[in-house]
Backbone as a printed PyTorch tensor [residue, N CA C, xyz], in Angstrom:
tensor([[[  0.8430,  -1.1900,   0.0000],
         [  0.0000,   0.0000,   0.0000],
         [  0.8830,   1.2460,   0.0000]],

        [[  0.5100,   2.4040,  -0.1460],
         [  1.2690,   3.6730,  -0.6610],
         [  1.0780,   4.4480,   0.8360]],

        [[  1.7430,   5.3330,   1.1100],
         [  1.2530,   5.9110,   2.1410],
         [  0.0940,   6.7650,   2.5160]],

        [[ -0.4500,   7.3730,   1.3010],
         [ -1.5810,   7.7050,   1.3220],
         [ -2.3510,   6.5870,   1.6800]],

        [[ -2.3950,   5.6070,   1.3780],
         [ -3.0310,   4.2520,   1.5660],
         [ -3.3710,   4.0040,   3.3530]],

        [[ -2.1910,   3.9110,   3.8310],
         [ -2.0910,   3.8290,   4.5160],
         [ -2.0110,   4.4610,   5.9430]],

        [[ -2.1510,   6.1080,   5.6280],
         [ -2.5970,   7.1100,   6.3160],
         [ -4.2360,   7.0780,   6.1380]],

        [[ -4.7240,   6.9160,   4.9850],
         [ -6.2610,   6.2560,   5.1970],
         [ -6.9090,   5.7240,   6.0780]],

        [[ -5.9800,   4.2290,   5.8900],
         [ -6.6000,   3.4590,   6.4460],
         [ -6.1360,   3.4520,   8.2200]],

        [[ -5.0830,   4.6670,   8.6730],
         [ -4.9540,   4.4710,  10.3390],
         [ -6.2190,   5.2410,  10.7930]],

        [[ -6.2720,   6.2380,  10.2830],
         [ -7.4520,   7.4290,  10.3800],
         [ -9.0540,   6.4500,  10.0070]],

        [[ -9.0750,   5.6950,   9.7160],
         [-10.6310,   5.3850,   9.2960],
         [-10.5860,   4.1150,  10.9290]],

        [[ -9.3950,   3.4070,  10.8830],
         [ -9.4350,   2.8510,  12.6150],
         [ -9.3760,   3.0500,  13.6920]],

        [[ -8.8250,   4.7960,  13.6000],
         [ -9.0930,   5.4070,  14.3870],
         [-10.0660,   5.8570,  14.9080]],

        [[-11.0380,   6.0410,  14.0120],
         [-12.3950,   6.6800,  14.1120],
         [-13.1020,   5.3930,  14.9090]],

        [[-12.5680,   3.9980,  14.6450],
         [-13.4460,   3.2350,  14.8200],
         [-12.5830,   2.8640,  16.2590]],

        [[-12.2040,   3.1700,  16.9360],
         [-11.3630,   2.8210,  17.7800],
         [-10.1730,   2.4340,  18.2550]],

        [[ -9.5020,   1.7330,  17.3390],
         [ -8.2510,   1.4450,  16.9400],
         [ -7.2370,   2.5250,  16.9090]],

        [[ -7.1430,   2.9350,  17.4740],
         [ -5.7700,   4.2590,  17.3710],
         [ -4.5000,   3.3520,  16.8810]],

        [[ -4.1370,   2.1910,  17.7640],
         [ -2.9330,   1.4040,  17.0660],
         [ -1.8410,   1.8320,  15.7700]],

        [[ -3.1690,   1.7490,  14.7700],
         [ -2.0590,   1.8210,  13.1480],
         [ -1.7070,   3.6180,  12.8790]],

        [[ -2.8850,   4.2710,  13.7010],
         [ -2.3440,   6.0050,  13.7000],
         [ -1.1780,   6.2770,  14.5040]],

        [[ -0.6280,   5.6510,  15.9340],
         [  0.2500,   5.6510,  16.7760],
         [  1.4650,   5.2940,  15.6990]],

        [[  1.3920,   3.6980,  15.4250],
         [  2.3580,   3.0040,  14.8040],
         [  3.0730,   4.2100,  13.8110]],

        [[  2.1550,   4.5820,  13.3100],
         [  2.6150,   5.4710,  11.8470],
         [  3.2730,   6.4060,  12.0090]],

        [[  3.1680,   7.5700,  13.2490],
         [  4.2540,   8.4340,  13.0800],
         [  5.0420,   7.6820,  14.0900]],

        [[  6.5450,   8.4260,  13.5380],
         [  7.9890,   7.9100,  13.7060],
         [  7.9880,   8.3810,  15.4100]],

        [[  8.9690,   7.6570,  16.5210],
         [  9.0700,   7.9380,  17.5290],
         [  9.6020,   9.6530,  17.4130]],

        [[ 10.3480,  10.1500,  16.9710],
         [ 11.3090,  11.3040,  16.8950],
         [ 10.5770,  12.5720,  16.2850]],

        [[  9.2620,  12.3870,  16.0420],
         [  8.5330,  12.9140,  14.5950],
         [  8.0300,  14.5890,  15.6370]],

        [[  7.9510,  15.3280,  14.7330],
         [  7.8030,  16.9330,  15.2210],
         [  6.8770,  17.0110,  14.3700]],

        [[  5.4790,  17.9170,  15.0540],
         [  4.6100,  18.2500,  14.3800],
         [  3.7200,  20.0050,  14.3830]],

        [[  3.9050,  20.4830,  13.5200],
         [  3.4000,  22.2030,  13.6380],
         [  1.8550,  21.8680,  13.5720]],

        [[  1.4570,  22.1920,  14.5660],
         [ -0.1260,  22.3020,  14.4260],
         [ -0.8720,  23.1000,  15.6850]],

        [[ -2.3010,  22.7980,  15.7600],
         [ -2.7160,  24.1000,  16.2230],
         [ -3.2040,  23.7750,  17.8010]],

        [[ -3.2520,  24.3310,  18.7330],
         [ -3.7380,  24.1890,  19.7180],
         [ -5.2170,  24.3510,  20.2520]],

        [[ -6.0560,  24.2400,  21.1370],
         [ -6.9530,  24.2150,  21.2540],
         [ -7.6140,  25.9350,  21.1960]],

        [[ -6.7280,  26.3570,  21.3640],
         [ -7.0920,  28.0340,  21.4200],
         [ -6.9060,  28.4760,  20.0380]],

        [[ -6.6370,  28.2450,  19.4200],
         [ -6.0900,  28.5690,  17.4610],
         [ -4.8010,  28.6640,  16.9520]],

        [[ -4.1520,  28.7910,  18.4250],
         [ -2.3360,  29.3340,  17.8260],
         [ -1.9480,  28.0270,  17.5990]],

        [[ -0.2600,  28.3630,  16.7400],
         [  0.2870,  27.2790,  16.5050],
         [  1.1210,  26.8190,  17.7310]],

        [[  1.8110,  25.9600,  17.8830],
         [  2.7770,  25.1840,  18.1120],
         [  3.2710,  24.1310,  17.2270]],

        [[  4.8540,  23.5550,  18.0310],
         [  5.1700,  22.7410,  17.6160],
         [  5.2370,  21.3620,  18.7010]],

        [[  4.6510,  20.4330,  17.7380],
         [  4.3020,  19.2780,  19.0780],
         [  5.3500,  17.9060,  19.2710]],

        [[  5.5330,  17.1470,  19.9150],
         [  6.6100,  16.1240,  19.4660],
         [  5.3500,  14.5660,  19.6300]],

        [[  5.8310,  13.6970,  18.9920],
         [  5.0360,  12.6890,  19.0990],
         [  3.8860,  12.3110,  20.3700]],

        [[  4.6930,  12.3310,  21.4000],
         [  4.0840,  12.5200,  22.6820],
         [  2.8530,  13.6180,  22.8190]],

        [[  3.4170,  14.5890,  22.6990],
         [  2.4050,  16.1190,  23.0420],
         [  1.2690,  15.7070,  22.0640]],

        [[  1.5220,  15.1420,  20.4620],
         [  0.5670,  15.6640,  19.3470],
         [ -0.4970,  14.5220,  20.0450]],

        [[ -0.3410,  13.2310,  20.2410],
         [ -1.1830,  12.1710,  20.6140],
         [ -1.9740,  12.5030,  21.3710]],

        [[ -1.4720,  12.8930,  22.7760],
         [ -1.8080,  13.8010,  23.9600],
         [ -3.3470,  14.6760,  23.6040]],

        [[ -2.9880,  15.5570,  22.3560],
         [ -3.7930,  16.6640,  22.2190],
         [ -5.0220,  16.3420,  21.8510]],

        [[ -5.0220,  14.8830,  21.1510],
         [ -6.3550,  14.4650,  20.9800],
         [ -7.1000,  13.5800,  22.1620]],

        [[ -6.4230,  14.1440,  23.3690],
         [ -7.1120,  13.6850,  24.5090],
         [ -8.6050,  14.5480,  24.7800]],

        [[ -8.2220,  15.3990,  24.0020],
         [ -9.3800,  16.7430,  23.8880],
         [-10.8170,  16.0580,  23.7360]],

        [[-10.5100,  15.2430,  22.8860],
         [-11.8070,  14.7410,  22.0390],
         [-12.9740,  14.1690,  22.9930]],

        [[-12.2810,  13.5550,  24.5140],
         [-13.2760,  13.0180,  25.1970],
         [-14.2910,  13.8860,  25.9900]],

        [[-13.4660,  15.1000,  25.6780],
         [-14.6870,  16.1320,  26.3630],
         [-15.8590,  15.8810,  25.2980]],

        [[-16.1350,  15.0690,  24.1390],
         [-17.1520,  15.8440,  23.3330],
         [-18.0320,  14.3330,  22.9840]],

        [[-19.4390,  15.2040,  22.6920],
         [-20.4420,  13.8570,  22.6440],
         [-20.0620,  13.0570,  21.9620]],

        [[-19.1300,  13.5080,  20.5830],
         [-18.8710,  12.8840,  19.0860],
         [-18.2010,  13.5530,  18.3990]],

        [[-17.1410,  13.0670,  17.6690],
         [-15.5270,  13.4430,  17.3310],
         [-15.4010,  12.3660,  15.9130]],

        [[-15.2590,  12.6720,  14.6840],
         [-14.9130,  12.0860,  13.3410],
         [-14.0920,  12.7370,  12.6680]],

        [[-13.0680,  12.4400,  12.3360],
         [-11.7720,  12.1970,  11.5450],
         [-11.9020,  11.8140,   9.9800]],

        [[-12.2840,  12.3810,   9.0900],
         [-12.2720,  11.1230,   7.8770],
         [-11.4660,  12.0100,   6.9620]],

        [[-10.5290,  10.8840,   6.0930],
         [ -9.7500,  11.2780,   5.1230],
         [-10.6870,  11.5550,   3.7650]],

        [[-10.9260,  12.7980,   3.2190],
         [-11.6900,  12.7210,   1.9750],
         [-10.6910,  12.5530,   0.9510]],

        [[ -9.4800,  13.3170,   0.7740],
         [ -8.5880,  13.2700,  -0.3400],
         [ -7.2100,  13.2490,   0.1680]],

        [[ -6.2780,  12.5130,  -0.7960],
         [ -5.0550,  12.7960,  -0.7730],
         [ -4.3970,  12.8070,  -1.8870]],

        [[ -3.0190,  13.4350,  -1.6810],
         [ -2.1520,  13.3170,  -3.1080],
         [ -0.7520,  13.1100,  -2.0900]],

        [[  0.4520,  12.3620,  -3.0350],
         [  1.3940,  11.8920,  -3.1140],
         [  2.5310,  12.3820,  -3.9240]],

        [[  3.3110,  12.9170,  -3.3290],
         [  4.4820,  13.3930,  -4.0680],
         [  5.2470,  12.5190,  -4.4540]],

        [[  6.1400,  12.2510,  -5.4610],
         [  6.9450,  10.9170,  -5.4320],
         [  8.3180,  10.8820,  -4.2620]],

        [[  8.3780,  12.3510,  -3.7640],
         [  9.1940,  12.2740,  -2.4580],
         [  8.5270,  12.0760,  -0.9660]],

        [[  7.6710,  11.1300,  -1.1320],
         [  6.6310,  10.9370,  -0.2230],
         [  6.4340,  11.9000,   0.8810]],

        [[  5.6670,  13.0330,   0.3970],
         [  4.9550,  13.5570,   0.9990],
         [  3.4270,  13.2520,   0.8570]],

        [[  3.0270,  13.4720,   1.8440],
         [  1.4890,  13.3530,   1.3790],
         [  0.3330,  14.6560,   2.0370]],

        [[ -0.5780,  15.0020,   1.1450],
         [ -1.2890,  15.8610,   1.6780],
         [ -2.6130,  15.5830,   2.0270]],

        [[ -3.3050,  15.5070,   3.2580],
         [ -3.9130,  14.9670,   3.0030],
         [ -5.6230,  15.9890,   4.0700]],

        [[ -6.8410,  15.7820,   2.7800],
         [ -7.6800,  16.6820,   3.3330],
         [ -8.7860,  16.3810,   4.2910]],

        [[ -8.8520,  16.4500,   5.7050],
         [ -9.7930,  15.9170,   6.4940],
         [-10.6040,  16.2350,   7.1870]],

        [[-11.7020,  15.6000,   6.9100],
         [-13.2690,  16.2320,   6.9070],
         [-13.2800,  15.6990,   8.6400]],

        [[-13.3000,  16.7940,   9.9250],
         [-13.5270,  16.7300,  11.1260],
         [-15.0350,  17.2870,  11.5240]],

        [[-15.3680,  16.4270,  12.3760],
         [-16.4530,  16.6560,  12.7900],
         [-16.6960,  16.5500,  14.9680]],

        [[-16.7150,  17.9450,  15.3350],
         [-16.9180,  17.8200,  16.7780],
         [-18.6200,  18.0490,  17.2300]],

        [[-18.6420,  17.2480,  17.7020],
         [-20.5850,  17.5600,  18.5030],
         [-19.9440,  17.5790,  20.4400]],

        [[-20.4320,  18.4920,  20.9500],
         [-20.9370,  18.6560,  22.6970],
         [-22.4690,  19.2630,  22.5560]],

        [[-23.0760,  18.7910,  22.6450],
         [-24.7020,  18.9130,  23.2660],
         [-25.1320,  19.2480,  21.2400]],

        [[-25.4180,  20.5220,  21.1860],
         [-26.0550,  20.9530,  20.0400],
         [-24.7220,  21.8480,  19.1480]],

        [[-23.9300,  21.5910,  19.9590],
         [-22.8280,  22.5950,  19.4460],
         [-21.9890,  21.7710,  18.7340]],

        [[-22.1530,  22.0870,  17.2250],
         [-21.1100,  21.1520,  16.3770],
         [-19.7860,  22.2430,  15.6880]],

        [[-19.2920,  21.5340,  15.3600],
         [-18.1670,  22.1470,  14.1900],
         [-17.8520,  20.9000,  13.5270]],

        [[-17.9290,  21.4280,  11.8860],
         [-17.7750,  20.6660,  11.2440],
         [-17.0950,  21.2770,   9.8690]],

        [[-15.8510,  20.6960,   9.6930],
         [-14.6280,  21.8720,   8.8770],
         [-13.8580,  20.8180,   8.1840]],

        [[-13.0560,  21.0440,   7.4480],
         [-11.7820,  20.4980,   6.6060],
         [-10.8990,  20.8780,   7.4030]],

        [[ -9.5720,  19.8940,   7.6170],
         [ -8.3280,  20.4640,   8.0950],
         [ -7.8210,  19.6310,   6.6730]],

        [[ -6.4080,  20.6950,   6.7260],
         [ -5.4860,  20.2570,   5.3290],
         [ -4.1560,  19.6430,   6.1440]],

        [[ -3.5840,  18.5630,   6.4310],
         [ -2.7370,  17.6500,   7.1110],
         [ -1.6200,  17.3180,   6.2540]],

        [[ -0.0900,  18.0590,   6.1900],
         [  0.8240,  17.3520,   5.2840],
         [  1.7100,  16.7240,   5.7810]],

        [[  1.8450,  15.6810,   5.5500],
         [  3.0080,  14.5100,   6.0220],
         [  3.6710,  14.0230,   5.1490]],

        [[  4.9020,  14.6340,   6.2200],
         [  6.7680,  13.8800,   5.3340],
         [  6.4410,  12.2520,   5.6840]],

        [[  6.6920,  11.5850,   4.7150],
         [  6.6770,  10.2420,   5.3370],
         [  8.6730,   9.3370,   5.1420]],

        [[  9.5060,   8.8610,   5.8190],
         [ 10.7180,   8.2940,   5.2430],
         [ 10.1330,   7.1470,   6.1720]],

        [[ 10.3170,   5.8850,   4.9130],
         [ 10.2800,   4.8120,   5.2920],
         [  9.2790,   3.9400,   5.9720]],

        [[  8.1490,   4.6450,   5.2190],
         [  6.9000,   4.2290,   5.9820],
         [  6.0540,   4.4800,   7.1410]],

        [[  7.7740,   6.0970,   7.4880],
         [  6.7640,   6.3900,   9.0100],
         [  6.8210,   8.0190,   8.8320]],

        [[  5.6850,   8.5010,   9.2170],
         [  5.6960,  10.4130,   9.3230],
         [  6.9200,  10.4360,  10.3060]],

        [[  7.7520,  11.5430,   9.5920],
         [  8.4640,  12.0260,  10.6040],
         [  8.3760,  13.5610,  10.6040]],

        [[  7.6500,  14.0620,   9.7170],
         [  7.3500,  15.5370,  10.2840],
         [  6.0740,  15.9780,   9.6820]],

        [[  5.5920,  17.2560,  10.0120],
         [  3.9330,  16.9530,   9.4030],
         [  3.5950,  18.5180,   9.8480]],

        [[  2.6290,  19.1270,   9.5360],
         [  1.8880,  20.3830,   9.6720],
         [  0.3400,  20.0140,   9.3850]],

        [[ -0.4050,  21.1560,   9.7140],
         [ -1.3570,  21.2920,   9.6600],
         [ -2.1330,  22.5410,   9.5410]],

        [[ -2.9310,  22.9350,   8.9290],
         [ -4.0330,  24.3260,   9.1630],
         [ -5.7060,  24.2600,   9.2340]],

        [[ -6.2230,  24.5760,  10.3360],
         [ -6.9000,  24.7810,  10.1600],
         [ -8.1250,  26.0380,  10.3530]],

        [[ -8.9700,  26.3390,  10.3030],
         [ -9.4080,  27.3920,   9.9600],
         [-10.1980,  28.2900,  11.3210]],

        [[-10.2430,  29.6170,  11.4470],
         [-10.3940,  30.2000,  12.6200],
         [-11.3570,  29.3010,  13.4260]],

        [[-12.0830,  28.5340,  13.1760],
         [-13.3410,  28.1640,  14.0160],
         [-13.1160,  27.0890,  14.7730]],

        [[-11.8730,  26.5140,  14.3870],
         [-11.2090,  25.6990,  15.2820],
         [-11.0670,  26.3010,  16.6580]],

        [[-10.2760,  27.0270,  16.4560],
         [ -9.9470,  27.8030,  17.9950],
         [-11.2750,  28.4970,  18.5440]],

        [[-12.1640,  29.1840,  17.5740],
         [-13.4900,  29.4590,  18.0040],
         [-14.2410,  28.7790,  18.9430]],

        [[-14.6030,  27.6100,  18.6790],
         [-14.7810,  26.2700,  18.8800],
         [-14.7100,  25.9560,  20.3160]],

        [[-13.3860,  25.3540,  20.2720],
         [-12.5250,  25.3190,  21.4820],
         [-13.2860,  25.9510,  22.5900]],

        [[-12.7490,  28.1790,  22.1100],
         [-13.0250,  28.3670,  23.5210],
         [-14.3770,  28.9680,  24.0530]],

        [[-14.9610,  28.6220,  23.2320],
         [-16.6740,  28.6490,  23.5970],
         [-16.9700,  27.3220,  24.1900]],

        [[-16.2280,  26.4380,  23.8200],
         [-16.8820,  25.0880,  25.0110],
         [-16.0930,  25.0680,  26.5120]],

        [[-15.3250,  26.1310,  26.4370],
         [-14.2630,  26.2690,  27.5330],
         [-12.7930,  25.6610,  27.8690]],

        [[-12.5720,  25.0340,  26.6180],
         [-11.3140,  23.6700,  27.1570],
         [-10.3620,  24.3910,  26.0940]],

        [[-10.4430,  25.6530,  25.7290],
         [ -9.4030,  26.7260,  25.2040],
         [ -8.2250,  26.8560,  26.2470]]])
């Protein structure tokens, strides 16, 4: 399988419970720019980024799905994902754009953006 393939398919077991093949996949050493619960960036290390989706249990319902990707032949991959948060009546439901270096089958570095309502989001449910 390609890594797009296979960034697919950790993210679709993730959703279903399985975190396993999303863990497995990024590299122990792997650094990641992405956003915090308030909107700003940071930079996260394997540990912290995992961590951050501890967030999710505050919420009634939390979905992850990969709609698209593309593949560089220097394996990068970009990849576009349709998130979905519900707490009571309060949803957000957005694209994040996710790019991952992949060497050797494992992310070792990666970014992310996503769009003001993320952090919006956040600190209207209070866990900003």
């Amino acid at each position: 399988m390609s890594n797009a393939d296979n960034l697919t398919e950790a993210f679709a077991a993730a959703d279903k419970g399985d975190a396993s093949l999303l863990v497995d996949l990024y590299a122990d050493d792997m650094t990641w720019a992405g956003f915090k619960a308030d909107g700003t960036q940071t930079v996260y290390t394997k540990a912290s980024f995992l961590e951050g989706f501890g967030i999710l249990a505050h919420l009634d319902e939390a979905r992850n799905e990969v709609v698209r990707t593309e593949e560089t032949p220097e394996g990068l991959v970009i990849a576009w994902i349709r998130a979905y948060r519900r707490k009571g009546d309060d949803v957000l439901d957005f694209t994040l754009v996710m790019v991952h270096q992949f060497v050797d089958g494992k992310v070792t570095r990666g970014a992310d953006v996503a769009p003001p309502s993320f952090g919006e989001y956040w600190t209207r449910l209070g866990l900003a």
